Amino acid sequence: SQKIEQNSEALNIQEGKTATLTCNYTNYSPAYLQWYRQDPGRGPVFLLLIRENEKEKRKERLKVTFDTTLKQSLFHITASQPADSATYLCALSTSGTYKYIFGTGTRLKVLA
Amino acid sequence: GAGVSQSPSNKVTEKGKDVELRCDPISGHTALYWYRQSLGQGLEFLIYFQGNSAPDKSGLPSDRFSAERTGGSVSTLTIQRTQQEDSAVYLCASSQSPGLASTDTQYFGPGTRLTVL
């Protein structure tokens, strides 16, 4: 069955370091992949979209990679700050559909 | 303008009661989604509305769940005869999607936390 895996354990890193979060998927051929940020008690907020034919996408301190061979996306936050502490969700979709399948998210804590 | 709003923010109910959850999407957004987020679980798709088209109800977990969208704007998710396993955060999202467009950003509301005792 289709499965999306994100590290369920929290990731703790020191302020200023680069945080790297992983999204792996199986039995799925997504055309689009999105990353969202979710703070406690709030809905997810869209961060980045990457298409299957794009290897990398950047936005300010954020970078996303998409490797369809490895069936993996990596989400990087450079020069991390305590304000980056949140849960980060990846979501996958196939072409021509409005449905996204979401991962369970990885909680990131940036320590001052 | 305002983002997606949901009400109530919290709802505690007794097993067997019916509940109604409301979503006000961003004005002008034609697509509206309902999701359920349980502790430690990913967002679970429930239902999708797009303009005047028939909704995609394929994610509704049982016939106790129903949703409607009046006038292409406000949506109500109704859960009848609630069970303890219905306890979760119910999230609504809207997008400008003109159709089958996976690239459209979904804008989420803050969610309604439902607790069934």
PDB file of C-alpha atoms in Angstrom, chain B residues 1 16 22-23 32 56 73 75 78 95-96 100-101 107:
ATOM      1  CA  GLY B   1      -8.535  39.578   3.826  1.00  0.00           C
ATOM      2  CA  GLY B  16     -23.850   9.283  20.839  1.00  0.00           C
ATOM      3  CA  ARG B  22     -18.162  24.939  10.558  1.00  0.00           C
ATOM      4  CA  CYS B  23     -15.628  26.221   8.039  1.00  0.00           C
ATOM      5  CA  LEU B  32     -12.610  23.318  -0.006  1.00  0.00           C
ATOM      6  CA  ASP B  56     -15.600  13.809  -3.519  1.00  0.00           C
ATOM      7  CA  SER B  73     -18.800  29.206   0.490  1.00  0.00           C
ATOM      8  CA  SER B  75     -19.127  24.349   4.773  1.00  0.00           C
ATOM      9  CA  THR B  78     -21.652  16.842  10.620  1.00  0.00           C
ATOM     10  CA  SER B  95      -7.630  26.864  -2.416  1.00  0.00           C
ATOM     11  CA  GLN B  96      -8.183  28.795  -5.596  1.00  0.00           C
ATOM     12  CA  LEU B 100      -7.489  19.288 -11.024  1.00  0.00           C
ATOM     13  CA  ALA B 101      -4.496  21.354 -10.077  1.00  0.00           C
ATOM     14  CA  TYR B 107      -4.754  27.440   3.097  1.00  0.00           C
TER      15      TYR B 107
END
